[in-house]
Amino acid sequence: MARSPIPFIYTLLLALLPLATAENQLTSSSLNTCQEDSLFSATHFDVSFTPSNGSLQWTIDGVSNIKTNVTLNLAVVAYGLNVYTTSIDPCTTEELRGLCPMQLGSIEMTSNAVFDPETLEAVPGIVYTVPDLDAKVQVSFNSTETGEGLACVEADLSNGKTVDQKGVAWVLAVTSGIALVSSAVTSGLGHSNTAAHVAANALSLFSYFQAQAFIGMTAVDLPPIVASWTQNFQWSMGIIDVDFIQNIATWYQRSTGGTPSQILSDLGQTSVQVQKRSLDAVSELGKRAAQLITRQSTENQAGNGETAAVIIRGIKRVGFRAHIESTNIFLTGYIFFMVFVASVMLGVVLFKFICEGLVKAGRLKHDQFQDFRNGWTTVLRGIMYRCVLIGFPQMVVLCLWEFTQNDSGAEIVLAIFTLATMIGILAWASSKVIRLARRSIAMHKNPAYILYSDPVSLNKWGFLYVQFKATAYFFIVPVLIYVLIKGMFIALGQSSGVAQAVGLVIIEAVFLIGVCILTPYMDKKTNAFNISICVINFVSAIFLLVFSNVFNQPGIVSGVMGVIFFVYNAVFSTVLLIIVLVASVIALTAKNPDTRYQPMRDDRSSFIKSQSQLGTTELDALGATARGESKHGFHNNKGARIEDDDESSSFSDSNKPQAYNQPPASPGYQHDNNSGRHMPPYQSQQPPTAYDHSRNGSMRSQGGFRAQGASPSPWQRGAGYD
């Protein structure tokens, strides 16, 4: 019995839904020049190869300055290897009789060639399935009499598959957002240890995304799969195509005296070569020819209507692939950064009012998010500083690059102001953290005490040091210097891909060595997380150096390394995303997520708890009043804060009672009144704090508390409790 054809037809229709054809095919519609002083300028070049029947079809439209018999040499090159070469004599080919001989003027040529089965078997099947195929077809026009090369045109081949997917970019962006939101919510619920871990991993993940975007912005001729992969991360640099944003950027530039570029709008008259890895020496000639034509593009278009060729690389290449004009790149990134900051600020304000509304409605417990609701303005300032830190790599590159582009005078001023402001904010905040830590070391022999005991300082400046262990409070400075120097190489080195590659190798190597030696992050897992990112960044820099062709390696080496680059970065990104996403979900769903993490060796949690768990006894109320705090543990405006410098206090040592002139004692440590030394901590499961009620008597005898009318002790003044 014959089988019904209906199931087969149904299956076939399903397979055809996402594709125009189920047949494997290699196509091209892009055109590059591959010979200097070419006597044939093509305005259109379409190539199509169908492996099922072995046919190669091409269409060439152009203008000829050749008047002689020619031989057409056709070559197909994949990953640096000559897959197929053939010679065609127009005088013996029926379809090309119009080129025998070639004449001056316009030429329209359509022809095909058929591959023999043996040649097709030599082509690996992966060519039709691997994304971002690194292959091209090249047609050379040689004089039949002398063999002299008269012209050359080439086109990049594509199998229609690419790793540059909007879905990938959305997954990366959403995961990063979930991690940052979960860390904020977890912190508001009082799980400080979990919040610190999730936030640290989220920021490290985002920095890895920006490092991948940096590679795509270099002027190195990247393999197609590398250029497409790194394009997935350009959203982290604010390179996002939104039509009305582009209209705003173009209008602003014109209104401030600039001249917008029109590469995208003039694709019909301009042949754009997206610079990638050169496959042979002929491509180098093509680049020089394209650069020559680029300098004459305006005159050609305005004068005689000839097609101009424009070669783009680096940051301009990224913008072109994102469908953004090169003159709009800076302003696009700047606008999205401002939108990001404003959205976060608005979200915090809305969350504050939502919490208050839920509390009044009885749907939220009064003690939930209590610290946030009482000190939300301080939290808001801290979040704003965090936004500056997140956007620092992006704006360093875009602002410095704008200095080299001079899109308009107003944009230059905007770039200077933005970069100077961000550097100033981060430099001042870093110096503030260092001063607080040094004061804590001088007074308490422990930098964690002042850094974590005051909620105002922690909420405002904690973004600079919570991811590090207390003794590595200074490491934010090397991190900022690392980002600044790296951004300078990316932005200011657009004229030399080799210089950028060498610079990145050195920068990543130094940073990797520093992280491995110092292990500055809060615990072993966080150190391993960040060291692995540093290793991948260093390996990627080495790959970038190879892609720069500084070693003059064969084309197949760069092609294979491009695929390897994509594979290991894709696997690594997936692992990081899973780690961060799982940690974020557990942080939001677990009743006590802090149990997943071991206590920090710097004992920061005990200092944080000593502030958030102030009791309700009469003694605690007296201490809170003396410190100028509200009943919820936050300082009133009139109360001195821990971040205030010592010099701001008007209390002099000569006015202190002798009982208060002894060195301070950190929470959980005994104090020897005679020697002034810190003794070993109390032998208890939870280190007692200055407010441990079981030791009220001893604390009173040491001057740990004072009457409301008494002068402040050094311990209280140094900690900001006067």
XYZ file of C-alpha atoms in Angstrom:
722
model
C 0.000 0.000 0.000
C 1.346 3.427 -0.923
C 1.996 5.784 1.949
C -0.067 8.954 2.121
C 1.887 12.052 1.054
C 0.034 14.298 3.512
C 2.379 13.748 6.512
C 5.377 14.372 4.334
C 3.891 17.586 2.898
C 2.950 18.776 6.409
C 6.484 18.175 7.683
C 7.947 19.941 4.678
C 5.758 23.011 5.220
C 6.863 23.220 8.862
C 10.476 23.090 7.810
C 9.932 25.825 5.258
C 8.273 28.248 7.673
C 11.449 29.942 8.999
C 13.295 29.813 5.713
C 12.753 31.126 2.236
C 14.128 27.799 1.031
C 15.052 24.550 2.756
C 17.984 24.221 0.406
C 21.498 25.014 1.578
C 22.792 28.059 -0.199
C 25.659 30.522 -0.082
C 24.841 34.073 -1.098
C 26.376 37.523 -1.154
C 25.228 41.041 -1.896
C 28.236 42.944 -0.524
C 31.025 44.252 -2.735
C 34.661 45.012 -1.992
C 37.525 46.160 -4.149
C 40.520 43.842 -4.298
C 42.916 45.720 -6.562
C 44.392 49.183 -6.542
C 43.699 51.330 -9.652
C 41.040 48.899 -10.780
C 39.767 49.638 -14.306
C 36.387 48.149 -13.505
C 34.150 49.663 -10.826
C 31.162 47.535 -9.952
C 28.020 49.037 -8.522
C 26.289 45.711 -7.927
C 27.599 42.211 -7.329
C 25.340 39.291 -6.386
C 26.646 35.765 -5.956
C 24.695 32.614 -5.202
C 26.004 29.073 -4.811
C 23.648 26.103 -4.576
C 25.421 22.901 -3.484
C 22.538 20.622 -4.445
C 23.207 21.169 -8.147
C 26.724 22.572 -7.869
C 25.861 25.844 -9.595
C 27.487 29.202 -8.923
C 25.630 32.195 -10.282
C 26.719 35.803 -10.250
C 25.551 39.178 -11.497
C 27.851 42.145 -11.997
C 26.776 45.674 -12.879
C 29.451 48.292 -13.304
C 31.445 50.699 -15.402
C 34.364 49.486 -17.524
C 37.500 51.397 -18.459
C 38.902 48.320 -20.225
C 39.026 47.967 -24.017
C 40.648 44.620 -24.755
C 40.062 40.886 -24.515
C 40.113 39.620 -20.960
C 40.122 36.364 -19.052
C 37.983 36.106 -15.917
C 39.629 34.289 -13.022
C 37.112 33.189 -10.389
C 38.185 32.007 -6.935
C 36.215 30.861 -3.895
C 38.136 31.287 -0.614
C 36.933 29.877 2.734
C 38.798 30.451 6.022
C 41.913 31.409 4.084
C 41.905 28.342 1.830
C 41.263 28.365 -1.919
C 38.269 26.071 -2.178
C 37.760 26.479 -5.897
C 39.418 28.334 -8.783
C 38.556 28.465 -12.453
C 39.221 30.588 -15.532
C 36.539 31.718 -17.941
C 37.155 33.022 -21.464
C 34.253 35.285 -22.445
C 34.998 34.647 -26.109
C 34.257 30.922 -25.709
C 31.348 31.254 -23.289
C 27.961 31.879 -24.844
C 26.602 33.846 -21.872
C 29.614 36.208 -21.854
C 29.843 37.056 -25.538
C 29.188 40.692 -24.633
C 32.597 40.853 -22.918
C 34.551 39.761 -25.978
C 36.183 42.185 -26.127
C 35.326 44.402 -23.172
C 34.179 47.876 -24.106
C 34.244 51.229 -22.382
C 31.042 52.173 -20.580
C 28.383 50.406 -18.552
C 28.393 46.619 -18.308
C 25.720 44.253 -17.100
C 26.858 40.657 -16.782
C 25.047 37.566 -15.543
C 26.605 34.138 -15.701
C 27.103 30.858 -13.886
C 29.555 28.035 -13.405
C 28.936 24.406 -12.508
C 31.127 22.555 -10.027
C 31.993 18.934 -10.700
C 31.008 16.336 -8.039
C 34.596 15.825 -6.902
C 34.936 19.519 -6.085
C 31.662 19.500 -4.149
C 32.824 16.560 -2.065
C 35.918 18.531 -1.070
C 33.735 21.266 0.462
C 32.916 20.319 4.104
C 29.241 20.288 4.997
C 29.876 22.571 7.971
C 30.330 25.432 5.506
C 26.563 25.477 4.989
C 25.684 25.425 8.691
C 28.429 27.242 10.613
C 27.276 30.748 11.568
C 29.035 33.788 10.147
C 30.851 31.929 7.409
C 34.301 33.348 6.659
C 34.344 32.942 2.879
C 34.372 35.072 -0.245
C 34.214 34.847 -4.017
C 36.626 36.874 -6.116
C 36.579 37.757 -9.818
C 39.730 39.104 -11.493
C 39.898 40.646 -14.981
C 43.220 39.810 -16.658
C 44.426 40.822 -20.104
C 44.310 37.832 -22.457
C 47.377 38.995 -24.338
C 49.707 40.040 -21.496
C 48.118 38.445 -18.419
C 48.164 41.809 -16.657
C 45.629 42.253 -13.878
C 43.269 44.991 -14.968
C 40.525 44.827 -12.352
C 39.300 42.815 -9.381
C 36.041 42.673 -7.432
C 35.020 40.365 -4.601
C 32.061 39.609 -2.373
C 31.740 38.020 1.055
C 29.679 34.831 1.153
C 27.018 34.091 3.737
C 24.946 31.018 4.505
C 22.296 33.137 6.221
C 23.245 32.052 9.739
C 24.802 34.344 12.354
C 25.460 34.482 16.092
C 24.482 38.168 16.171
C 20.984 37.708 17.562
C 18.768 40.209 19.344
C 17.470 37.392 21.528
C 20.954 36.778 22.897
C 21.395 40.450 23.729
C 18.028 40.532 25.493
C 18.863 37.462 27.589
C 22.160 39.003 28.657
C 20.559 42.340 29.533
C 17.594 40.849 31.415
C 19.819 38.524 33.453
C 22.042 41.426 34.479
C 18.994 43.458 35.475
C 17.501 40.603 37.499
C 20.757 40.180 39.401
C 21.029 43.867 40.272
C 17.362 44.099 41.331
C 17.556 40.918 43.428
C 20.627 42.211 45.253
C 18.821 45.473 46.057
C 15.672 43.703 47.275
C 17.677 41.212 49.316
C 19.599 44.046 50.936
C 16.351 45.771 51.817
C 15.113 42.597 53.500
C 18.198 42.563 55.717
C 20.186 39.759 54.095
C 23.344 41.800 53.722
C 25.673 38.858 53.077
C 23.564 37.508 50.223
C 23.064 40.976 48.755
C 26.805 41.616 48.749
C 27.539 38.347 46.939
C 24.816 38.755 44.321
C 25.739 42.389 43.666
C 29.441 41.575 43.374
C 28.796 38.789 40.865
C 26.336 40.921 38.910
C 28.839 43.774 38.566
C 31.587 41.348 37.565
C 29.282 39.786 34.972
C 28.457 43.213 33.557
C 32.156 44.108 33.389
C 32.751 40.908 31.391
C 30.015 41.941 28.961
C 31.691 45.319 28.507
C 35.071 43.626 27.972
C 33.531 41.605 25.138
C 32.089 44.795 23.661
C 35.549 46.400 23.853
C 36.971 43.660 21.628
C 34.319 44.346 19.010
C 35.216 48.050 19.112
C 38.888 47.543 18.288
C 40.242 48.430 14.859
C 41.521 44.868 14.387
C 40.215 43.008 11.337
C 38.058 40.495 13.192
C 36.829 37.197 11.742
C 33.104 37.465 10.942
C 32.018 35.185 13.783
C 33.995 37.243 16.326
C 32.552 40.522 15.060
C 29.027 39.094 15.235
C 29.513 37.580 18.706
C 30.863 40.782 20.235
C 28.003 42.712 18.641
C 25.666 40.941 21.080
C 27.297 42.896 23.938
C 27.235 46.392 22.445
C 24.039 47.190 24.338
C 26.235 47.390 27.463
C 27.950 50.357 25.774
C 24.669 52.058 24.929
C 24.913 51.164 21.212
C 21.213 50.439 20.698
C 19.256 51.278 17.578
C 16.036 53.148 18.333
C 14.627 55.272 15.521
C 13.507 58.299 17.516
C 16.811 58.354 19.417
C 18.615 58.511 16.071
C 16.361 61.362 14.988
C 17.142 63.255 18.205
C 20.881 62.704 17.774
C 20.834 63.862 14.154
C 18.764 66.936 15.018
C 21.032 67.856 17.930
C 24.145 67.576 15.817
C 22.747 69.706 13.022
C 21.441 72.319 15.443
C 24.884 72.617 17.056
C 26.806 73.088 13.820
C 27.720 69.490 13.017
C 27.318 67.576 9.765
C 25.679 64.139 10.175
C 27.113 61.265 8.169
C 24.869 59.575 5.601
C 26.473 56.198 5.085
C 23.314 54.261 5.901
C 21.048 56.492 3.848
C 23.397 56.411 0.831
C 23.969 52.668 0.609
C 22.596 52.770 -2.927
C 25.449 55.043 -4.002
C 28.131 54.057 -1.485
C 29.844 50.674 -1.320
C 30.636 50.032 2.355
C 33.377 47.591 3.277
C 33.022 46.382 6.853
C 36.648 45.696 7.602
C 37.392 42.176 8.761
C 40.291 39.781 8.674
C 42.147 39.884 5.378
C 42.354 36.538 3.651
C 45.340 37.248 1.437
C 47.644 39.960 0.184
C 45.183 41.016 -2.504
C 42.738 42.113 0.181
C 45.360 44.492 1.532
C 45.468 46.144 -1.873
C 41.707 46.339 -1.788
C 41.797 48.126 1.560
C 44.212 50.721 0.277
C 42.088 51.213 -2.786
C 38.971 51.578 -0.669
C 40.702 54.109 1.557
C 41.767 56.076 -1.542
C 38.235 56.100 -2.871
C 36.910 57.048 0.560
C 38.916 60.260 0.532
C 37.367 61.095 -2.820
C 33.852 59.905 -2.043
C 32.295 63.328 -1.618
C 33.721 64.669 -4.859
C 32.729 61.540 -6.768
C 29.138 61.652 -5.579
C 28.733 65.373 -6.123
C 30.683 65.597 -9.359
C 29.897 62.709 -11.680
C 27.625 60.439 -9.682
C 30.121 57.567 -9.494
C 29.758 55.134 -6.661
C 32.022 55.800 -3.691
C 33.563 53.138 -1.463
C 33.836 53.623 2.286
C 35.856 51.386 4.599
C 34.818 51.272 8.252
C 36.531 49.722 11.254
C 36.400 49.628 15.029
C 33.718 51.725 16.683
C 32.302 52.802 13.330
C 31.995 49.153 12.346
C 30.006 48.493 15.519
C 27.708 51.425 14.788
C 27.186 50.373 11.170
C 26.237 46.836 12.171
C 23.777 48.330 14.691
C 22.326 50.578 11.933
C 23.582 53.725 13.637
C 25.314 56.513 11.719
C 28.886 57.038 12.871
C 28.172 60.641 13.879
C 25.329 59.456 16.138
C 27.285 56.831 18.086
C 28.460 59.092 20.926
C 25.133 60.795 21.466
C 23.256 57.482 21.273
C 25.407 55.993 24.045
C 25.141 59.179 26.108
C 21.334 59.327 25.815
C 20.908 55.702 26.842
C 23.188 56.209 29.838
C 21.108 59.178 30.962
C 17.916 57.174 30.402
C 19.361 54.320 32.469
C 20.242 56.613 35.381
C 16.886 58.409 35.283
C 14.973 55.110 35.112
C 16.808 53.719 38.131
C 16.219 56.902 40.128
C 12.533 56.892 39.226
C 12.269 53.212 40.130
C 13.714 53.815 43.592
C 11.311 56.690 44.261
C 8.326 54.651 43.073
C 9.403 51.703 45.230
C 9.565 54.009 48.251
C 5.980 55.210 47.747
C 4.742 51.707 46.967
C 6.233 50.398 50.204
C 4.649 53.211 52.212
C 1.306 52.572 50.559
C 1.453 48.853 51.286
C 2.382 49.519 54.928
C -0.581 51.874 55.370
C -2.835 49.335 53.677
C -1.599 46.636 56.038
C -0.228 44.441 53.245
C 3.407 44.959 54.182
C 4.821 44.427 57.645
C 5.994 47.572 59.342
C 9.528 46.242 59.788
C 9.984 45.144 56.161
C 12.273 47.438 54.154
C 12.274 49.645 57.260
C 15.866 50.778 56.852
C 15.222 51.678 53.217
C 12.022 53.586 54.005
C 13.673 55.586 56.772
C 16.872 56.407 54.884
C 15.773 56.142 51.279
C 17.393 59.428 50.227
C 20.789 58.121 51.308
C 20.114 54.861 49.470
C 19.121 56.865 46.410
C 22.428 58.745 46.417
C 24.310 55.470 46.789
C 22.448 53.940 43.852
C 23.240 56.988 41.740
C 26.931 56.479 42.479
C 26.550 52.828 41.505
C 25.085 53.887 38.161
C 28.122 56.093 37.590
C 30.405 53.133 38.288
C 28.471 50.860 35.906
C 28.504 53.436 33.106
C 32.116 54.480 33.599
C 33.659 52.099 30.989
C 31.008 53.060 28.457
C 31.428 56.803 28.818
C 35.241 56.644 28.960
C 35.324 55.046 25.510
C 32.582 57.157 23.939
C 33.758 60.491 25.353
C 37.405 59.956 24.437
C 36.402 58.737 20.986
C 34.265 61.832 20.497
C 37.395 63.950 20.989
C 38.817 62.350 17.834
C 35.597 62.721 15.823
C 34.492 66.282 16.680
C 30.919 65.663 15.533
C 30.000 69.128 16.797
C 31.293 71.699 19.268
C 28.431 71.071 21.672
C 29.081 67.327 21.690
C 32.759 67.929 22.457
C 31.781 70.108 25.433
C 29.285 67.460 26.542
C 31.958 64.765 26.341
C 34.455 66.827 28.345
C 31.921 67.684 31.040
C 30.617 64.103 31.333
C 34.030 62.461 31.512
C 35.443 65.009 33.968
C 32.376 64.719 36.198
C 32.422 60.924 36.311
C 36.158 60.743 36.983
C 35.808 63.406 39.672
C 32.909 61.624 41.391
C 34.619 58.232 41.439
C 37.990 59.683 42.463
C 36.464 61.639 45.348
C 34.362 58.659 46.483
C 37.409 56.370 46.362
C 39.460 58.799 48.413
C 36.600 58.994 50.899
C 36.592 55.227 51.327
C 40.357 55.163 51.812
C 40.192 57.906 54.448
C 37.427 56.088 56.343
C 39.317 52.803 56.245
C 42.573 54.364 57.422
C 40.800 56.112 60.270
C 39.205 52.809 61.243
C 42.614 51.098 61.230
C 44.139 53.833 63.354
C 41.322 53.733 65.904
C 40.153 50.123 65.871
C 42.934 48.120 64.200
C 40.327 46.949 61.701
C 39.220 48.732 58.490
C 35.865 46.941 58.528
C 34.636 48.637 61.673
C 33.939 52.140 60.377
C 33.260 50.966 56.804
C 30.390 48.718 57.915
C 29.201 50.022 61.284
C 27.509 53.141 59.947
C 24.532 52.622 57.589
C 24.922 56.059 56.004
C 28.477 55.373 54.886
C 27.621 51.833 53.846
C 24.646 52.865 51.722
C 26.449 55.772 50.110
C 29.972 54.446 49.546
C 29.535 50.707 49.933
C 29.361 50.135 46.168
C 33.120 50.785 46.058
C 34.221 48.261 48.657
C 31.577 45.673 49.639
C 32.758 43.297 46.885
C 36.273 43.331 48.350
C 37.532 42.017 51.654
C 38.007 44.716 54.262
C 41.784 44.741 53.996
C 41.513 45.323 50.213
C 39.350 48.430 50.551
C 41.793 50.275 48.267
C 41.412 47.890 45.311
C 38.688 49.996 43.701
C 41.447 52.439 42.706
C 43.384 49.867 40.595
C 40.084 48.748 39.070
C 39.193 52.292 37.988
C 42.700 52.880 36.605
C 42.449 49.566 34.722
C 39.148 50.600 33.135
C 40.411 54.093 32.284
C 43.607 52.920 30.564
C 41.779 50.166 28.724
C 39.159 52.631 27.516
C 41.878 55.002 26.320
C 43.401 52.286 24.137
C 39.999 51.438 22.644
C 38.939 55.044 21.992
C 42.209 56.672 20.982
C 43.837 53.746 19.160
C 41.330 53.402 16.332
C 44.020 54.049 13.732
C 46.098 51.004 14.749
C 44.562 47.655 15.591
C 47.974 46.175 16.369
C 48.682 48.844 19.009
C 45.292 48.188 20.587
C 45.856 44.434 20.662
C 49.331 44.715 22.203
C 48.083 47.236 24.755
C 45.157 45.027 25.795
C 47.411 41.997 26.236
C 49.678 43.951 28.591
C 46.787 45.535 30.505
C 44.922 42.244 30.974
C 48.115 40.428 31.987
C 48.991 42.999 34.660
C 45.443 43.035 36.046
C 45.252 39.230 36.078
C 48.539 38.957 37.969
C 47.409 41.590 40.465
C 44.104 39.830 41.164
C 45.765 36.423 41.509
C 48.379 37.738 43.963
C 46.153 39.977 46.085
C 42.899 37.935 45.872
C 41.079 41.129 46.870
C 37.477 39.931 46.694
C 35.352 39.058 49.703
C 35.758 35.257 49.747
C 37.184 32.307 47.821
C 34.162 31.835 45.568
C 34.016 35.491 44.587
C 37.763 35.516 43.967
C 37.438 32.423 41.762
C 34.538 34.039 39.891
C 36.518 37.185 39.134
C 39.838 35.455 38.452
C 38.113 33.267 35.864
C 36.793 36.410 34.157
C 40.283 37.910 34.166
C 41.710 34.722 32.633
C 39.119 34.749 29.838
C 39.761 38.444 29.177
C 43.502 37.772 28.954
C 43.012 34.830 26.586
C 40.669 36.946 24.450
C 43.339 39.659 24.274
C 45.839 37.073 23.007
C 43.348 35.951 20.358
C 42.872 39.597 19.398
C 46.628 39.940 18.952
C 46.577 36.981 16.554
C 43.647 38.475 14.654
C 45.695 41.657 14.147
C 47.908 39.569 11.824
C 51.045 40.662 13.662
C 52.401 37.118 13.272
C 51.543 36.894 9.538
C 49.884 33.543 10.121
C 47.969 31.706 7.348
C 44.340 32.675 6.913
C 43.125 29.268 8.068
C 44.730 29.856 11.489
C 42.782 33.058 12.080
C 39.602 31.467 10.764
C 39.801 28.488 13.117
C 40.798 30.691 16.059
C 37.757 32.858 15.381
C 35.486 29.839 15.784
C 37.346 28.805 18.950
C 36.971 32.359 20.320
C 33.220 32.157 19.868
C 32.913 28.670 21.381
C 34.836 29.261 24.614
C 33.272 32.687 25.206
C 29.784 31.328 24.547
C 30.323 28.464 27.008
C 31.847 30.759 29.609
C 29.037 33.308 29.257
C 26.448 30.569 29.698
C 28.118 29.321 32.874
C 28.315 32.841 34.322
C 24.682 33.525 33.473
C 23.539 30.316 35.165
C 25.567 31.050 38.307
C 24.259 34.601 38.610
C 20.670 33.697 37.722
C 20.493 30.808 40.203
C 21.973 32.970 42.968
C 19.474 35.745 42.178
C 16.466 33.423 42.238
C 17.543 31.823 45.520
C 18.146 35.256 47.030
C 14.559 36.253 46.211
C 12.827 32.993 47.127
C 14.748 31.546 50.105
C 13.616 32.415 53.615
C 17.160 32.899 54.842
C 19.521 33.010 51.847
C 22.448 34.055 54.067
C 22.850 30.415 55.102
C 24.249 29.652 51.618
C 27.272 31.847 52.286
C 29.913 31.527 54.940
C 30.483 34.556 57.184
C 33.139 36.938 55.923
C 36.533 36.685 57.560
C 36.517 40.429 58.115
C 33.453 39.921 60.369
C 31.537 42.671 58.587
C 28.180 41.122 59.447
C 28.697 41.675 63.173
C 29.374 45.365 62.589
C 26.313 45.738 60.363
C 24.113 43.944 62.882
C 25.368 46.107 65.710
C 23.707 49.026 63.960
C 20.566 47.423 62.574
C 19.687 45.563 65.748
C 19.739 48.390 68.257
C 17.405 47.314 70.999
C 14.559 48.936 72.804
C 15.973 49.001 76.313
C 16.454 52.230 78.170
C 20.212 51.948 77.792
C 19.929 51.520 74.003
C 17.583 54.478 73.724
C 20.061 56.590 75.697
C 22.874 55.550 73.345
C 20.766 56.354 70.280
C 19.886 59.778 71.671
C 23.532 60.519 72.414
C 24.467 59.598 68.854
C 21.806 61.863 67.353
C 19.993 58.946 65.681
C 16.329 58.428 65.060
C 14.556 55.486 66.649
C 15.180 53.391 63.549
C 18.914 53.656 63.710
C 19.546 56.326 61.063
C 21.234 59.585 61.909
C 19.314 62.784 62.086
C 20.496 65.683 60.000
C 21.926 67.396 63.059
C 23.873 64.321 64.164
C 27.473 63.924 63.137
C 28.043 60.996 60.766
C 30.823 58.501 60.615
C 31.947 59.785 57.225
C 32.675 63.274 58.605
C 36.367 64.008 58.873
C 37.998 64.267 62.272
C 38.853 67.852 61.569
C 35.175 68.760 61.382
C 34.680 68.068 65.060
C 35.033 71.120 67.326
C 35.717 68.941 70.339
C 39.342 69.209 71.440
C 41.355 66.710 73.400
C 41.911 69.230 76.213
C 38.195 69.296 76.946
C 37.872 65.488 77.231
C 37.542 63.903 80.646
C 40.488 61.657 81.383
C 38.220 58.600 81.390
C 37.570 59.127 77.709
C 41.178 59.622 76.572
C 41.876 55.889 76.261
C 42.155 54.149 72.874
C 38.888 52.892 71.429
C 37.701 49.331 71.544
C 36.195 47.621 68.531
C 33.011 45.601 68.971
C 33.678 42.081 70.143
C 37.088 42.925 71.661
C 38.082 43.501 75.277
C 40.061 46.575 76.161
C 42.946 46.725 78.578
C 42.623 50.055 80.389
C 46.197 49.961 81.597
C 48.000 49.074 78.376
C 45.604 50.449 75.807
C 45.859 47.217 73.801
C 43.085 45.210 72.167
C 42.695 41.803 73.764
C 41.385 38.619 72.037
C 37.664 38.539 71.300
C 35.153 37.134 73.744
C 34.741 33.406 73.447
C 31.191 33.272 72.239
C 29.407 32.083 69.155
C 28.300 35.610 68.229
C 30.857 38.363 68.869
C 29.328 40.837 71.311
C 29.069 44.454 70.300
C 29.271 47.696 72.197
C 25.577 47.224 72.939
C 25.797 43.662 74.293
C 23.509 43.797 77.340
C 25.274 40.894 79.051
C 28.331 43.106 79.468
C 26.714 46.422 80.305
C 28.660 46.755 83.478
C 32.057 46.284 81.913
C 31.197 48.572 79.066
C 30.093 51.314 81.433
C 33.323 50.984 83.374
C 35.276 51.491 80.152
C 33.411 54.597 79.113
C 31.535 52.753 76.373
C 28.431 54.837 77.153
C 28.001 58.326 78.481
C 25.308 60.462 79.931
C 23.401 62.763 77.651
C 25.181 65.829 78.914
C 28.704 64.361 78.970
C 31.430 65.039 76.433
C 31.967 62.431 73.699
C 34.718 59.833 73.945
C 37.209 59.254 71.143
C 35.459 55.993 70.295
C 32.122 57.715 69.956
C 33.494 60.756 68.140
C 35.566 58.674 65.713
C 32.596 56.467 64.899
C 30.307 59.448 64.437
C 28.160 58.881 67.488
C 28.532 62.275 69.129
